Coordinates of N, CA and C in Angstrom, one line a residue:
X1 N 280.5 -103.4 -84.5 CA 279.2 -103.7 -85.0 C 278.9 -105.1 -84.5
X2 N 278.0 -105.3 -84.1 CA 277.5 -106.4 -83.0 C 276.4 -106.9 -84.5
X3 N 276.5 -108.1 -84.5 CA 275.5 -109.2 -85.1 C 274.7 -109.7 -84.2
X4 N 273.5 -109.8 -84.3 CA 272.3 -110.4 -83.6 C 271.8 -111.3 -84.2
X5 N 271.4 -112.2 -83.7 CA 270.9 -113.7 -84.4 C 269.2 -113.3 -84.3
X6 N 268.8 -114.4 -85.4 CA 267.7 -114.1 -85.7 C 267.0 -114.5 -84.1
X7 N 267.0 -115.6 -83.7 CA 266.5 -115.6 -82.3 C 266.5 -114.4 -81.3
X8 N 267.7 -113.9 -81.3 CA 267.4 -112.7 -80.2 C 266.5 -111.6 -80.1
X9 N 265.8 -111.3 -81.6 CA 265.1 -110.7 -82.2 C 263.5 -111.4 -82.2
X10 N 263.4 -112.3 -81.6 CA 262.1 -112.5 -81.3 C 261.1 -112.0 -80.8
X11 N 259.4 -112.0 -81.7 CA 258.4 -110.7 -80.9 C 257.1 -112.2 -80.7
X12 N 256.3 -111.4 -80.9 CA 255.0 -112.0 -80.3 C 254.7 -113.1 -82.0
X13 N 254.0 -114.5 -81.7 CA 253.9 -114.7 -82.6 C 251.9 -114.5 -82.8
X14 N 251.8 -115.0 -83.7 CA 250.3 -114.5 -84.3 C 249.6 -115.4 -83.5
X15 N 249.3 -116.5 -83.2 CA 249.3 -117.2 -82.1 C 248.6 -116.7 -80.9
X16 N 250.0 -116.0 -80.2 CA 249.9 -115.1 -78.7 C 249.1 -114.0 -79.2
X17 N 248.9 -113.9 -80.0 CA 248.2 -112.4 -79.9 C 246.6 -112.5 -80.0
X18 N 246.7 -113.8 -81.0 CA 245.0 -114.2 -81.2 C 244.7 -114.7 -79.5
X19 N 244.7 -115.3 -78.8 CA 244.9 -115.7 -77.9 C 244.5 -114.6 -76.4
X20 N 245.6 -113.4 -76.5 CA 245.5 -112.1 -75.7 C 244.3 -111.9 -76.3
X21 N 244.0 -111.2 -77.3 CA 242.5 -110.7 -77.9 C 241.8 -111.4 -77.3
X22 N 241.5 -112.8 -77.6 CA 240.9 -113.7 -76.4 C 240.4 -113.4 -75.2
X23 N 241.4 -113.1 -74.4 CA 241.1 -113.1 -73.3 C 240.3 -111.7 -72.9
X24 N 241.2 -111.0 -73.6 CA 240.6 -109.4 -73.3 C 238.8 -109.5 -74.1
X25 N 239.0 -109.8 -75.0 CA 237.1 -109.5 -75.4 C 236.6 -110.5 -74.4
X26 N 236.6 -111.5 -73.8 CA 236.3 -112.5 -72.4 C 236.0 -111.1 -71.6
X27 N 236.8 -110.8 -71.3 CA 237.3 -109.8 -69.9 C 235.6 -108.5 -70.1
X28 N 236.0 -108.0 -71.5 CA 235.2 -106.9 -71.8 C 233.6 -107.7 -71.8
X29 N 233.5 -108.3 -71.8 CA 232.0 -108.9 -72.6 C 231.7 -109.3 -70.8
X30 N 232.3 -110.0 -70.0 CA 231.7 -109.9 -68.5 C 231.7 -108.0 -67.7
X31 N 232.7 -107.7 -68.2 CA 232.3 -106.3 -67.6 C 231.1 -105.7 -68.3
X32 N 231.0 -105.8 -69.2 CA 229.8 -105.0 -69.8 C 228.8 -105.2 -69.3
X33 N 228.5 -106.9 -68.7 CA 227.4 -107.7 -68.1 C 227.0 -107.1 -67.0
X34 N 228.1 -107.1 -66.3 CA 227.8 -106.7 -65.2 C 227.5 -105.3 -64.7
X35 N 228.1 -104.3 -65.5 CA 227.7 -102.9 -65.3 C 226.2 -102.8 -65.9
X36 N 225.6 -103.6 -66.8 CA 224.7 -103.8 -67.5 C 223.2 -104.0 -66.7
X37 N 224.0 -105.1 -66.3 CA 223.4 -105.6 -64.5 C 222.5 -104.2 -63.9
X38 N 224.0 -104.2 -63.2 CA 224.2 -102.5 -62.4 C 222.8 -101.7 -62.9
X39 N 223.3 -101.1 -63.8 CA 222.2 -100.0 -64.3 C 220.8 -100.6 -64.6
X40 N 220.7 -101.9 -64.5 CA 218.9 -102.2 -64.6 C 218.5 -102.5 -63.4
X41 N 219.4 -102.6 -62.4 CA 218.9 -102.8 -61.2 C 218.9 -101.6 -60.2
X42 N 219.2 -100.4 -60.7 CA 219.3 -99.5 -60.3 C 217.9 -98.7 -61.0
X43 N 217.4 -98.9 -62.5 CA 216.4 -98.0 -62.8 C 215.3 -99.1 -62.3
X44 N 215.5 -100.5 -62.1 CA 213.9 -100.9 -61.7 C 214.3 -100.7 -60.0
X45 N 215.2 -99.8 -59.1 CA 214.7 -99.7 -57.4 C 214.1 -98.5 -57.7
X46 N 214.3 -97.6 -58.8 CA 214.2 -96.3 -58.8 C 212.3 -96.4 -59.5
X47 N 212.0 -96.9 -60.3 CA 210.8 -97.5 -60.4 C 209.8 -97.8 -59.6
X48 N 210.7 -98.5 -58.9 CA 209.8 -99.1 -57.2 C 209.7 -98.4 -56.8
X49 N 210.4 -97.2 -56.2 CA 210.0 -96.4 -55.3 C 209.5 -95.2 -56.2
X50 N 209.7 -94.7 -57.6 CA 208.0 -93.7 -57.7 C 206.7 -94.6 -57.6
X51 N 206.6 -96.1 -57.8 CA 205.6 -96.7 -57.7 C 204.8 -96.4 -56.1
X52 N 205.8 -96.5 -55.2 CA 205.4 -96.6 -54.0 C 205.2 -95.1 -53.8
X53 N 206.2 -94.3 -53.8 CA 205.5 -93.0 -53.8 C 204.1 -92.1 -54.4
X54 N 203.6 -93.2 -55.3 CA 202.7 -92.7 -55.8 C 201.3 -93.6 -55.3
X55 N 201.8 -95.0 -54.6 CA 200.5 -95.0 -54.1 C 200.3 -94.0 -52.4
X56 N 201.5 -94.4 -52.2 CA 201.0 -93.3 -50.4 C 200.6 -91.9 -51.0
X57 N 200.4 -91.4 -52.1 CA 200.0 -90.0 -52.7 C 198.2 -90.6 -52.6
X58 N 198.3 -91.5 -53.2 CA 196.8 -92.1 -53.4 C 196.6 -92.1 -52.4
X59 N 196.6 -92.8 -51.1 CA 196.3 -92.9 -49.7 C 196.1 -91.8 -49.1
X60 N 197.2 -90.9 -49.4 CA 197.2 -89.7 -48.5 C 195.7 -88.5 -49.1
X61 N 195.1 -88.7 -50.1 CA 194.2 -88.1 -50.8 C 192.7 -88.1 -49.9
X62 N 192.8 -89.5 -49.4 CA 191.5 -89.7 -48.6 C 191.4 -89.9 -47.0
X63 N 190.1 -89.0 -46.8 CA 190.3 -89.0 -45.1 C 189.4 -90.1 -44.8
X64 N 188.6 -90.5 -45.4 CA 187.8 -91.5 -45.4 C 186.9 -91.9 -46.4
X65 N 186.1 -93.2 -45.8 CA 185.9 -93.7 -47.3 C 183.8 -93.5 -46.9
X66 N 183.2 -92.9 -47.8 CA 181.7 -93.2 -48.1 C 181.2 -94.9 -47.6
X67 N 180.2 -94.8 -46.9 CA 179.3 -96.1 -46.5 C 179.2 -97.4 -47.7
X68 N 179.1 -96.6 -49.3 CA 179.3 -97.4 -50.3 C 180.6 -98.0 -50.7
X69 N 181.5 -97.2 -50.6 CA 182.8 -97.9 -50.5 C 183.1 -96.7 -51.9
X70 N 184.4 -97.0 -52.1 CA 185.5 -96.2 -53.4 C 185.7 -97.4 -54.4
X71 N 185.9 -96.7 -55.3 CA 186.9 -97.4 -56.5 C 187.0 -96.6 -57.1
X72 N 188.4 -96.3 -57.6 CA 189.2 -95.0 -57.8 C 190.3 -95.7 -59.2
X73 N 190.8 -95.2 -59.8 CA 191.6 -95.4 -60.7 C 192.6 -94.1 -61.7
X74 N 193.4 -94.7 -62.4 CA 194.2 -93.6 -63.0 C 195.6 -93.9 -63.0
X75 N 196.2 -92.5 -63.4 CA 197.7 -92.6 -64.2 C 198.3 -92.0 -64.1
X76 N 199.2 -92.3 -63.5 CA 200.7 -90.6 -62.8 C 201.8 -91.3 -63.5
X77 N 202.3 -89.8 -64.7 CA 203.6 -90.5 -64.8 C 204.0 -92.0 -65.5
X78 N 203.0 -92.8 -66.4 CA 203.4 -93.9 -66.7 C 202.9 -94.8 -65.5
X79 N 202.8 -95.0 -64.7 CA 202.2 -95.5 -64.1 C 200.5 -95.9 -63.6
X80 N 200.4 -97.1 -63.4 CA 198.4 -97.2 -63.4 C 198.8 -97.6 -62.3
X81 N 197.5 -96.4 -61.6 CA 197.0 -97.5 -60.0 C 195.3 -97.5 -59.8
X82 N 195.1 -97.9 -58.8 CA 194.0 -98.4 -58.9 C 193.4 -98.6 -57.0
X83 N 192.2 -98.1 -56.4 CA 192.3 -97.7 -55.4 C 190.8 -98.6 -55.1
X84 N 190.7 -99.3 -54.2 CA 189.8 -100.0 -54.3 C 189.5 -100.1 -52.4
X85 N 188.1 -100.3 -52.0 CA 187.7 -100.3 -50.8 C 186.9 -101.2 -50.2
X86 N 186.7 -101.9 -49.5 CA 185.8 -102.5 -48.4 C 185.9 -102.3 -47.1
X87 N 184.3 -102.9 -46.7 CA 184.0 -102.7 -45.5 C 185.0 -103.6 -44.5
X88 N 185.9 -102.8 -42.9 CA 186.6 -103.6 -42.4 C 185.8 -104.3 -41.2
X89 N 185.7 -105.7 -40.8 CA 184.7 -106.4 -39.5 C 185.9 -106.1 -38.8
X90 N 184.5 -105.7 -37.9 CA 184.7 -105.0 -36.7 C 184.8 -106.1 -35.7
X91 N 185.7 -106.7 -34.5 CA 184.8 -107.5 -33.3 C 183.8 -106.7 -32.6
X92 N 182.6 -107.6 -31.9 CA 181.8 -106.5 -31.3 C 182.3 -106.1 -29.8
X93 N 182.2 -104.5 -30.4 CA 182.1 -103.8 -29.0 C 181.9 -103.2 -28.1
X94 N 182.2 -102.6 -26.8 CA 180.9 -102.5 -25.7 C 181.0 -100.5 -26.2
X95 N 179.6 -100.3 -26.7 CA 179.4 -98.4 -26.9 C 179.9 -98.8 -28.5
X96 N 180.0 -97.1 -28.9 CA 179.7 -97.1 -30.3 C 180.9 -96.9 -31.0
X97 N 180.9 -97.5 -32.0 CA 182.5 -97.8 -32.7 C 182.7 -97.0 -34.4
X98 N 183.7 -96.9 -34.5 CA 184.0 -96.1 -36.0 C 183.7 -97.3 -37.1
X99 N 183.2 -97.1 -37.9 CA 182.9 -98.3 -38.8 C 184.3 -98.6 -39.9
X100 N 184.9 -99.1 -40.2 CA 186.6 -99.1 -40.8 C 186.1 -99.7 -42.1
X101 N 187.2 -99.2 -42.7 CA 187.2 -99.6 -44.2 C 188.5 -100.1 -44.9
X102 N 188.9 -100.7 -45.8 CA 190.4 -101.4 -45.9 C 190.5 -101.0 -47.3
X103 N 191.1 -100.0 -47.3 CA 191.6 -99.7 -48.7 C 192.9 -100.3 -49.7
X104 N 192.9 -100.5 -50.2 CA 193.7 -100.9 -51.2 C 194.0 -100.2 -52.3
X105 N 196.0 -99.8 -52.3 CA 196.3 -99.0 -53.4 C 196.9 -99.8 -54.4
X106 N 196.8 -100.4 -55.8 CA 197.9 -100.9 -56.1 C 198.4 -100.3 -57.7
X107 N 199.8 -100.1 -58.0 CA 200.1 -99.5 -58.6 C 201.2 -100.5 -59.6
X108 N 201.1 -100.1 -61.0 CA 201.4 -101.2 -62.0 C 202.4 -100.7 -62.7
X109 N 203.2 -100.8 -62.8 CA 204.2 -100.4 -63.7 C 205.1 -101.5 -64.3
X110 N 206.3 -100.5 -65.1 CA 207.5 -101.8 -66.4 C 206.7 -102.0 -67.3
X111 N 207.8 -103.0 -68.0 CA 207.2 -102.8 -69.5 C 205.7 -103.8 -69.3
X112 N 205.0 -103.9 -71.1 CA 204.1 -104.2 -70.6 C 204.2 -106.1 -70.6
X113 N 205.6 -106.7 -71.0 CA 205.9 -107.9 -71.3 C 206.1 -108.7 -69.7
X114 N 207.1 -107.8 -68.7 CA 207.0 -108.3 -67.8 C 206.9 -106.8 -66.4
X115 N 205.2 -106.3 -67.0 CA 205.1 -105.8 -65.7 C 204.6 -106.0 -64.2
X116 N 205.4 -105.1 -63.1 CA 205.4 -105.2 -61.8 C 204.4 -104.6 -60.8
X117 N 204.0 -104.7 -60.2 CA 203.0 -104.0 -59.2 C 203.1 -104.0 -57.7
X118 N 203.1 -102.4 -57.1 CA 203.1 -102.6 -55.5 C 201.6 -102.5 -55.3
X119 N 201.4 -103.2 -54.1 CA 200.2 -102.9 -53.3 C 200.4 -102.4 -51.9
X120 N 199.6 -101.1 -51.4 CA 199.5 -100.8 -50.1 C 198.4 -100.4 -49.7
X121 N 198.4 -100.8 -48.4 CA 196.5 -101.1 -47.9 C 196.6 -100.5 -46.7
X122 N 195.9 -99.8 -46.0 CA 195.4 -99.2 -44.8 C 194.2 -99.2 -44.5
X123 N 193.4 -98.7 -43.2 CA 192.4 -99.1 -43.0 C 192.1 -97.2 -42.9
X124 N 190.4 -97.0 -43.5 CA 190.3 -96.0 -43.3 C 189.0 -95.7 -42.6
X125 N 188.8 -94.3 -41.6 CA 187.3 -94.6 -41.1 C 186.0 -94.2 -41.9
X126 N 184.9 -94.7 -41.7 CA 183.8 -94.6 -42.6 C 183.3 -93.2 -42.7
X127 N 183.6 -92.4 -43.2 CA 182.8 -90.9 -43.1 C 181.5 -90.9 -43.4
X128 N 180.9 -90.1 -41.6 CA 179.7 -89.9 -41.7 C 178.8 -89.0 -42.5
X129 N 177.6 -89.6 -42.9 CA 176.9 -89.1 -43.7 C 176.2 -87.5 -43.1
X130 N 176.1 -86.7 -44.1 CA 175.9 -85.0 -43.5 C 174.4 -85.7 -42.6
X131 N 174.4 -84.4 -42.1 CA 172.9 -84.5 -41.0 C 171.8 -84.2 -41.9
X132 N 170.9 -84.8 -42.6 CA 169.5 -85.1 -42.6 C 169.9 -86.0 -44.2
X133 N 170.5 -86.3 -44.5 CA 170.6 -87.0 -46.0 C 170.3 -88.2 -45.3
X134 N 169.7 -88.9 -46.7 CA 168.9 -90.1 -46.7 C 170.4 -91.4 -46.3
X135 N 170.1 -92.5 -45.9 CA 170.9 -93.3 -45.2 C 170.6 -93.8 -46.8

């Protein structure tokens, strides 16, 4: 029968252990941050791009724009856009030219504390008025 001294029998004191806990809720509380991170920067790219998919939907809707110009508006999905037109200057040139117009899509989304907006613009041609309607 072997005697063991109180020393050999030594374990963790309360001390070390407050200490480890320490470190580990440290450890947990930056991981959490960062996966936290992660996932918000993942649902606002995924945001951006129905945003942007939904203005080239807008764009893609019109072949051209009336001599008065558009203003268009509305809501897909949570999202507001808004579609707006002018006349594009032409330089002058020699014979007869398409008259252009510069549209503008822009689409608004996120919350409403700190919301975000794309804009996309293209030029569209002036669709001619039918044959005998008044100018």
């Amino acid at each position: 029968m072997s005697l063991r001294s109180p020393r050999a029998q030594r374990g963790f004191s309360l001390l070390e252990v407050l200490v480890a806990f320490a470190i580990m809720a440290l450890s947990l509380a930056v991981l959490y941050r960062t996966s936290g991170g992660s996932v918000r920067a993942v649902a606002d790219a995924e945001n951006y791009e129905r945003a942007v998919r939904t203005a080239r939907s807008v764009l893609a809707l019109q072949d051209g724009v009336p001599e008065s110009g558009l203003f268009m508006e509305g809501v897909d999905g949570g999202m507001r856009w808004q579609m707006r037109t002018a006349a594009y200057p032409l330089p002058p040139l020699p014979g007869p030219a398409v008259p252009l117009h510069r549209v503008d899509v822009e689409v608004r989304f996120g919350d409403p504390e700190h919301p975000r907006s794309v804009v996309l613009s293209s030029l569209l041609p002036q669709l001619r008025p039918p044959p005998g309607a008044p100018r």
